[in-house]
Coordinates of C-alpha atoms in Angstrom, one line a residue:
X1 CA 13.2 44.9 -7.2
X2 CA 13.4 41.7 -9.1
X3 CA 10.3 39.2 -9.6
X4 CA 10.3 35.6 -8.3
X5 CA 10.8 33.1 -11.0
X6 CA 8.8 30.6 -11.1
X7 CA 8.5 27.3 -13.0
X8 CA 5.1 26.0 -14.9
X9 CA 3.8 23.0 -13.0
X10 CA 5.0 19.4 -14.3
X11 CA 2.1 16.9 -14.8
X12 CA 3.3 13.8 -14.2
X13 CA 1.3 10.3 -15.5
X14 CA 0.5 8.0 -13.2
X15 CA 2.4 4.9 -13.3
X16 CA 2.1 1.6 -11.3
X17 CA 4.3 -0.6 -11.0
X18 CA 2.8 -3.5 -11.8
X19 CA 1.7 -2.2 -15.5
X20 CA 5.0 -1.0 -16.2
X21 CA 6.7 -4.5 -15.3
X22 CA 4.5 -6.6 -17.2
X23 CA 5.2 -4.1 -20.1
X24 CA 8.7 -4.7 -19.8
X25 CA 8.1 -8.5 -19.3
X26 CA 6.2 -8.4 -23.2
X27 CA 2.7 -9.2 -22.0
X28 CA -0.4 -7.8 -24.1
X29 CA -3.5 -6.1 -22.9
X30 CA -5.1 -9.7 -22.8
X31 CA -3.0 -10.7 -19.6
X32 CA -1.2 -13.2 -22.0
X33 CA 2.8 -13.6 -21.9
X34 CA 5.6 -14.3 -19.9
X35 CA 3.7 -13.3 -16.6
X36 CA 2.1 -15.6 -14.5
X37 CA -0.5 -18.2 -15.4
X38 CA -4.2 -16.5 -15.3
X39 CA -6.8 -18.0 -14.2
X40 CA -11.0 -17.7 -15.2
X41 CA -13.1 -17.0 -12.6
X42 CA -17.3 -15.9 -13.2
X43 CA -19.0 -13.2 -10.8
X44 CA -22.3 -13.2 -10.5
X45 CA -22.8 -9.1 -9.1
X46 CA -25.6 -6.9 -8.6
X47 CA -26.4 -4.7 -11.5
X48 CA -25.3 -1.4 -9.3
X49 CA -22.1 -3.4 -8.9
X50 CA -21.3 -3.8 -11.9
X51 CA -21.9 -0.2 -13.2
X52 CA -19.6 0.9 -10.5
X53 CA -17.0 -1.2 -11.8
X54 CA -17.3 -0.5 -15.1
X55 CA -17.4 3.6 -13.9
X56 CA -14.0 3.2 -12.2
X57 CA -12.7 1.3 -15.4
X58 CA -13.3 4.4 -17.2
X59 CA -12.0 6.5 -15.0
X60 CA -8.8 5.1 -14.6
X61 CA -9.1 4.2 -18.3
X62 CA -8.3 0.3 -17.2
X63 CA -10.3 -2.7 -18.0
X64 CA -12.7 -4.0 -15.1
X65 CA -10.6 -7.2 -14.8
X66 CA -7.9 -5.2 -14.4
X67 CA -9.7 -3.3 -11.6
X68 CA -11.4 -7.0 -9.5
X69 CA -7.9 -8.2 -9.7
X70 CA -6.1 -5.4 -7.9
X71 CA -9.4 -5.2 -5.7
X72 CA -9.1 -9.0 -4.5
X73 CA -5.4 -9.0 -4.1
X74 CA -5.6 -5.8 -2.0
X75 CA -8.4 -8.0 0.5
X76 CA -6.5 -11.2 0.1
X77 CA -3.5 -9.2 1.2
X78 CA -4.7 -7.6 4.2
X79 CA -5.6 -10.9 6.1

């Protein structure tokens, strides 16, 4: 009797799209580049808010801009 082989897990990162084309477009970190214009915009947010945000930042090690913008455009897109 022969054992099963078996293969160690792979761990793949976690890639999206969008990062990995404005990568390959040249932008920096700072949203600056070849991408499309960006725009300033101020939020006023509860305090809880705001530590929420900044807690999902970390945990997806992204920056909280990064983490409004793809919540807004996922809103915006669903009406």
């Amino acid at each position: 009797m022969t054992r099963a082989k078996s293969k160690a897990p792979i761990h793949k990162p976690a890639f999206e799209v969008d990062d990995i084309l404005r990568f390959a477009e040249g932008e920096n970190g700072a949203g600056e580049g070849k991408g499309a214009p960006r725009t300033t915009l101020t939020l006023t947010l509860k305090t809880e808010v705001c530590e929420l945000l900044q807690a999902e930042a970390a945990r997806k090690e992204k920056s909280v801009d990064r983490i409004v913008e793809r919540l807004v455009a996922k809103h915006l897109g669903k009406h």
